[in-house]
XYZ file of C-alpha atoms in Angstrom:
364
model
C 71.722 40.698 -88.984
C 69.493 42.042 -91.749
C 66.002 43.440 -92.200
C 63.979 42.664 -95.318
C 61.690 45.212 -97.009
C 58.477 43.452 -98.062
C 55.132 44.417 -99.546
C 52.933 44.009 -102.602
C 54.323 45.076 -105.983
C 54.386 48.845 -106.592
C 54.023 50.040 -103.004
C 57.398 51.831 -102.972
C 59.785 49.164 -101.640
C 62.610 49.742 -104.114
C 62.304 53.532 -103.910
C 62.566 53.250 -100.116
C 65.545 50.911 -100.450
C 67.283 53.474 -102.661
C 66.620 56.198 -100.085
C 68.178 54.075 -97.376
C 71.182 52.690 -99.201
C 71.803 54.924 -102.228
C 72.270 51.606 -104.046
C 69.990 52.660 -106.929
C 67.951 49.474 -107.195
C 65.653 49.397 -110.217
C 62.363 51.142 -109.453
C 59.541 51.393 -111.993
C 55.775 51.473 -112.453
C 55.096 47.783 -113.040
C 54.797 44.669 -110.854
C 57.867 42.508 -110.113
C 60.331 45.239 -110.995
C 62.558 43.694 -108.312
C 63.284 40.016 -108.990
C 66.600 39.252 -107.330
C 66.849 40.774 -103.829
C 69.006 43.893 -103.547
C 71.181 44.175 -100.425
C 72.437 47.466 -99.013
C 74.718 48.120 -96.033
C 73.303 51.247 -94.406
C 74.968 53.579 -91.890
C 72.999 54.009 -88.652
C 72.519 57.747 -87.892
C 73.742 58.388 -84.345
C 74.258 61.901 -82.890
C 76.410 60.375 -80.121
C 79.015 59.434 -82.729
C 79.014 63.017 -84.030
C 79.516 64.320 -80.485
C 82.427 61.946 -79.828
C 83.994 63.005 -83.127
C 83.806 66.657 -82.062
C 85.370 65.893 -78.661
C 88.141 63.520 -79.785
C 88.910 64.926 -83.277
C 90.055 61.547 -84.664
C 91.651 60.790 -88.022
C 88.551 58.852 -89.096
C 85.032 58.000 -87.947
C 83.261 54.699 -88.646
C 79.504 54.414 -87.953
C 77.502 51.304 -87.107
C 75.751 49.654 -90.058
C 72.716 47.478 -90.700
C 71.891 45.328 -93.744
C 68.666 46.138 -95.594
C 67.306 43.735 -98.227
C 64.813 44.765 -100.945
C 62.763 41.626 -101.652
C 60.570 40.941 -104.696
C 56.890 41.925 -104.416
C 54.427 39.281 -103.277
C 50.941 38.560 -104.631
C 47.961 36.492 -103.515
C 48.764 32.791 -103.930
C 52.489 33.208 -103.230
C 52.435 30.387 -100.667
C 51.409 28.104 -103.564
C 54.064 29.522 -105.901
C 52.071 32.285 -107.618
C 54.055 35.226 -108.996
C 57.524 35.041 -107.486
C 56.110 33.433 -104.369
C 58.582 30.651 -103.696
C 61.555 32.927 -104.320
C 60.047 35.702 -102.217
C 59.372 33.393 -99.282
C 62.847 31.862 -99.433
C 64.424 35.345 -99.420
C 62.351 36.618 -96.506
C 63.098 33.511 -94.458
C 66.785 34.481 -94.565
C 66.174 37.880 -92.927
C 66.001 38.579 -89.189
C 63.226 41.193 -89.204
C 60.579 42.542 -91.573
C 59.965 46.106 -92.770
C 56.447 45.892 -94.230
C 55.676 48.746 -96.658
C 52.006 49.649 -97.143
C 50.730 51.982 -99.837
C 48.807 54.802 -98.121
C 48.483 57.302 -100.970
C 46.214 57.795 -104.000
C 47.791 58.271 -107.419
C 46.050 57.161 -110.622
C 49.381 57.190 -112.467
C 50.847 54.418 -110.314
C 49.080 51.115 -110.850
C 48.068 48.941 -107.912
C 48.209 45.184 -108.421
C 44.638 44.873 -107.041
C 43.263 47.937 -108.837
C 42.576 50.103 -105.755
C 44.313 51.492 -102.666
C 43.506 49.596 -99.462
C 46.441 49.147 -97.043
C 44.468 46.881 -94.698
C 43.603 44.480 -97.531
C 47.240 44.628 -98.694
C 48.506 43.813 -95.200
C 46.108 40.890 -94.902
C 47.162 39.554 -98.314
C 50.784 39.330 -97.235
C 49.987 38.152 -93.698
C 47.846 35.289 -95.027
C 50.491 34.132 -97.503
C 53.189 34.149 -94.824
C 50.888 32.394 -92.347
C 50.011 29.715 -94.898
C 53.696 29.049 -95.547
C 54.361 28.798 -91.799
C 51.337 26.528 -91.384
C 52.806 24.217 -94.010
C 56.100 24.052 -92.075
C 54.341 23.457 -88.737
C 52.121 20.702 -90.170
C 55.165 18.943 -91.580
C 56.933 19.067 -88.210
C 53.723 18.081 -86.406
C 53.439 14.776 -88.272
C 56.994 13.820 -87.354
C 56.623 14.778 -83.671
C 53.278 12.959 -83.312
C 54.953 9.672 -84.153
C 57.657 10.244 -81.505
C 55.086 11.373 -78.911
C 53.121 8.113 -79.322
C 56.178 6.172 -78.126
C 56.062 8.025 -74.789
C 58.937 10.429 -75.561
C 58.444 13.236 -72.975
C 60.274 15.909 -75.019
C 58.232 15.026 -78.095
C 55.024 15.320 -76.073
C 56.062 18.816 -74.877
C 56.913 19.879 -78.418
C 53.638 18.419 -79.705
C 51.649 20.619 -77.304
C 53.478 23.741 -78.558
C 53.095 22.761 -82.214
C 49.353 22.255 -81.762
C 49.067 25.789 -80.334
C 51.006 27.111 -83.343
C 48.902 25.091 -85.763
C 45.609 26.354 -84.298
C 46.820 29.964 -84.234
C 48.076 29.964 -87.822
C 44.915 28.217 -89.036
C 42.962 31.085 -87.419
C 45.110 33.645 -89.336
C 47.219 34.699 -86.334
C 50.915 35.367 -86.925
C 53.316 33.364 -84.755
C 54.691 36.506 -83.076
C 51.170 37.189 -81.704
C 50.480 33.645 -80.436
C 50.825 33.282 -76.650
C 53.650 30.839 -75.938
C 56.109 30.926 -73.011
C 59.579 32.356 -73.609
C 61.253 29.013 -72.856
C 58.984 27.136 -75.288
C 59.646 29.770 -77.966
C 63.390 29.321 -77.624
C 63.239 25.526 -77.461
C 60.539 24.629 -79.980
C 59.548 27.665 -82.065
C 62.840 29.395 -82.880
C 64.434 26.325 -84.570
C 61.529 26.280 -87.076
C 62.568 29.737 -88.419
C 58.949 30.672 -89.057
C 58.443 33.808 -91.116
C 55.614 35.293 -89.028
C 57.706 34.906 -85.873
C 60.058 37.651 -87.095
C 59.635 41.124 -85.562
C 57.900 43.592 -87.898
C 57.917 47.348 -88.513
C 55.137 48.862 -90.645
C 55.975 51.738 -92.991
C 53.005 53.744 -94.278
C 54.067 55.211 -97.621
C 52.138 58.500 -97.976
C 52.213 61.461 -100.360
C 54.033 64.718 -99.602
C 50.991 66.401 -98.032
C 50.702 63.684 -95.384
C 54.427 63.391 -94.576
C 54.162 65.188 -91.216
C 50.596 64.394 -90.169
C 49.633 61.081 -91.789
C 46.164 60.518 -93.299
C 43.059 58.343 -92.995
C 44.884 55.322 -94.439
C 47.566 55.648 -91.715
C 44.888 55.829 -89.016
C 43.342 52.616 -90.359
C 46.727 50.874 -90.256
C 47.459 52.012 -86.690
C 44.059 50.804 -85.499
C 44.476 47.445 -87.247
C 47.967 46.645 -85.960
C 47.359 47.861 -82.383
C 47.101 44.272 -80.991
C 50.508 43.417 -82.527
C 52.331 46.087 -80.490
C 54.400 46.850 -83.587
C 55.805 50.243 -84.541
C 54.312 52.290 -87.392
C 56.401 54.856 -89.289
C 54.918 57.395 -91.719
C 57.165 58.156 -94.717
C 56.603 60.021 -97.961
C 58.947 57.725 -99.850
C 58.880 59.563 -103.205
C 59.541 62.856 -101.407
C 62.424 61.265 -99.475
C 63.880 60.240 -102.843
C 63.623 63.861 -104.067
C 65.363 65.126 -100.910
C 68.184 62.625 -101.479
C 68.800 64.133 -104.930
C 69.502 67.623 -103.527
C 73.172 68.605 -103.577
C 73.705 70.241 -100.195
C 72.778 69.589 -96.564
C 71.281 73.088 -96.338
C 68.968 72.445 -99.298
C 67.813 69.161 -97.783
C 67.129 70.817 -94.408
C 65.078 73.595 -96.050
C 63.006 70.990 -97.901
C 62.399 69.101 -94.631
C 61.407 72.311 -92.813
C 58.869 73.105 -95.540
C 57.322 69.682 -94.875
C 57.304 70.212 -91.104
C 59.917 67.471 -90.500
C 62.944 67.659 -88.191
C 64.965 64.998 -90.020
C 64.646 62.638 -92.994
C 62.195 59.809 -92.390
C 64.820 57.421 -93.724
C 67.045 58.202 -90.729
C 64.210 57.335 -88.331
C 63.561 54.134 -90.257
C 67.199 53.007 -90.087
C 67.291 53.543 -86.322
C 63.976 51.699 -85.946
C 65.294 48.775 -88.018
C 68.407 48.628 -85.817
C 66.188 48.500 -82.721
C 63.898 45.945 -84.396
C 66.875 43.634 -84.837
C 67.613 43.955 -81.075
C 70.958 45.604 -81.769
C 72.873 48.086 -79.627
C 75.976 50.208 -80.050
C 79.131 50.700 -78.037
C 82.000 53.012 -78.992
C 85.773 53.015 -79.078
C 87.318 56.480 -79.095
C 90.933 57.437 -79.798
C 92.987 59.837 -81.884
C 93.208 57.418 -84.800
C 89.557 56.372 -84.866
C 86.169 56.895 -83.281
C 83.996 53.916 -84.116
C 80.527 52.572 -83.378
C 80.406 48.793 -82.902
C 77.235 46.734 -83.266
C 76.348 44.104 -80.671
C 73.196 42.119 -79.798
C 71.325 43.598 -76.843
C 72.474 41.828 -73.683
C 76.014 41.068 -74.914
C 78.729 40.607 -72.284
C 82.010 42.532 -72.319
C 83.997 39.590 -73.809
C 81.339 39.143 -76.533
C 81.542 42.852 -77.338
C 85.332 42.611 -77.509
C 84.991 39.672 -79.901
C 83.220 41.924 -82.413
C 86.543 43.759 -82.844
C 88.603 40.554 -83.058
C 88.098 36.987 -81.859
C 91.448 37.196 -79.993
C 89.998 39.999 -77.856
C 87.259 37.645 -76.658
C 89.517 34.613 -76.184
C 92.104 36.535 -74.151
C 89.750 38.980 -72.433
C 91.061 40.307 -69.102
C 88.921 43.360 -68.371
C 87.142 46.316 -69.938
C 87.590 49.982 -69.071
C 84.158 51.578 -69.410
C 82.875 55.154 -69.590
C 79.175 55.803 -70.083
C 78.345 58.061 -73.013
C 76.593 60.465 -70.621
C 79.816 60.853 -68.590
C 81.934 61.377 -71.723
C 79.461 63.981 -72.956
C 79.469 65.786 -69.593
C 83.223 65.874 -68.899
C 84.266 66.130 -72.577
C 87.446 64.023 -72.417
C 88.568 60.614 -71.202
C 91.111 62.207 -68.852
C 88.532 64.455 -67.172
C 86.140 61.511 -66.794
C 88.872 59.565 -64.968
C 89.731 62.541 -62.768
C 86.044 62.768 -61.779
C 86.045 59.074 -60.842
C 83.444 58.220 -63.504
C 85.512 55.564 -65.306
C 84.922 51.903 -64.357
C 86.729 48.602 -64.732
C 84.414 45.698 -65.593
C 84.965 41.943 -65.847
C 83.659 39.018 -67.879
C 80.117 39.134 -66.488
C 79.482 42.781 -67.367
C 76.493 43.385 -69.672
C 77.434 46.150 -72.092
C 75.073 49.126 -72.039
C 74.034 50.959 -75.196
C 76.400 53.927 -75.645
C 79.285 52.653 -73.492
C 82.724 53.933 -74.519
C 85.144 51.035 -73.989
C 88.793 49.978 -73.984
C 89.648 46.279 -73.717
C 92.614 44.612 -72.055
C 93.423 41.124 -73.338
C 96.230 38.593 -73.502
C 96.571 35.815 -76.070
């Protein structure tokens, strides 16, 4: 599961990527600095893991991770191949969620591809290009399904009705994620199309240092514009985050953050938001050798969660011993949790809850 960072050229995508992954992607003051997508595997900050480490004192600790992809900047006309359009659109189609970076700061020394700062115009530029590409895919599918529907094929007729809704919505500049379609129809007819504007989106307003804690007028405009989408907006001073990353010690970084009025780096909030955007959750295993956070899709069953460790665990699953994180935190050891009667045994139907501490029993 991976989230792609998108936006116009020179809005701060690669600088943000570097903050998140420490991968040092090329970042410079000219369009199309990023050509091939950069991929970083990023640790998910989780205070629960730190607490378990303190309680268990293991030999090693392994956090959950999420993949972040820095994708080439897009320009007007990308859906027709302008700039790096075709490459950009192919790369974004391969991601599972979108982190859309919008420039919300003024700086005459950093060129804007359109000559002025306007995050709403920038958002619309990208939205329209993605919608046009999706419209092209829907129209292609529509022609094929129409022929089948004319023969009386009931499934084709159902799909045709959904495709016509998609076609009308995209033609009216509405992203697929905002078009009203039933959940069943989305799973059956929309999901297989892998439409770009159907992916969940998180907006990142890239501001200057002065607006890091409070935002600015540009941020207000963005929040008002995206309100109907029910998407999350994060405010980050990306260049400042990069400066904080360069400091040598934790204490220095914390002092810098306090001066800005921030409790933690914005990058940490962004990573957690991306994890949530991808509909991912975490469960833990905790022992003397290792405390580890495991990533699962929200709604995963106990056998599916076991399969993340090893496929044999899922195939031979017998049961799971489960302690909620809250119970582990309260009683401070597995033994004390069991003595208090707060440990549970769960079977194959159990839906794993975010934060569960688990042991699996299996037989292959």
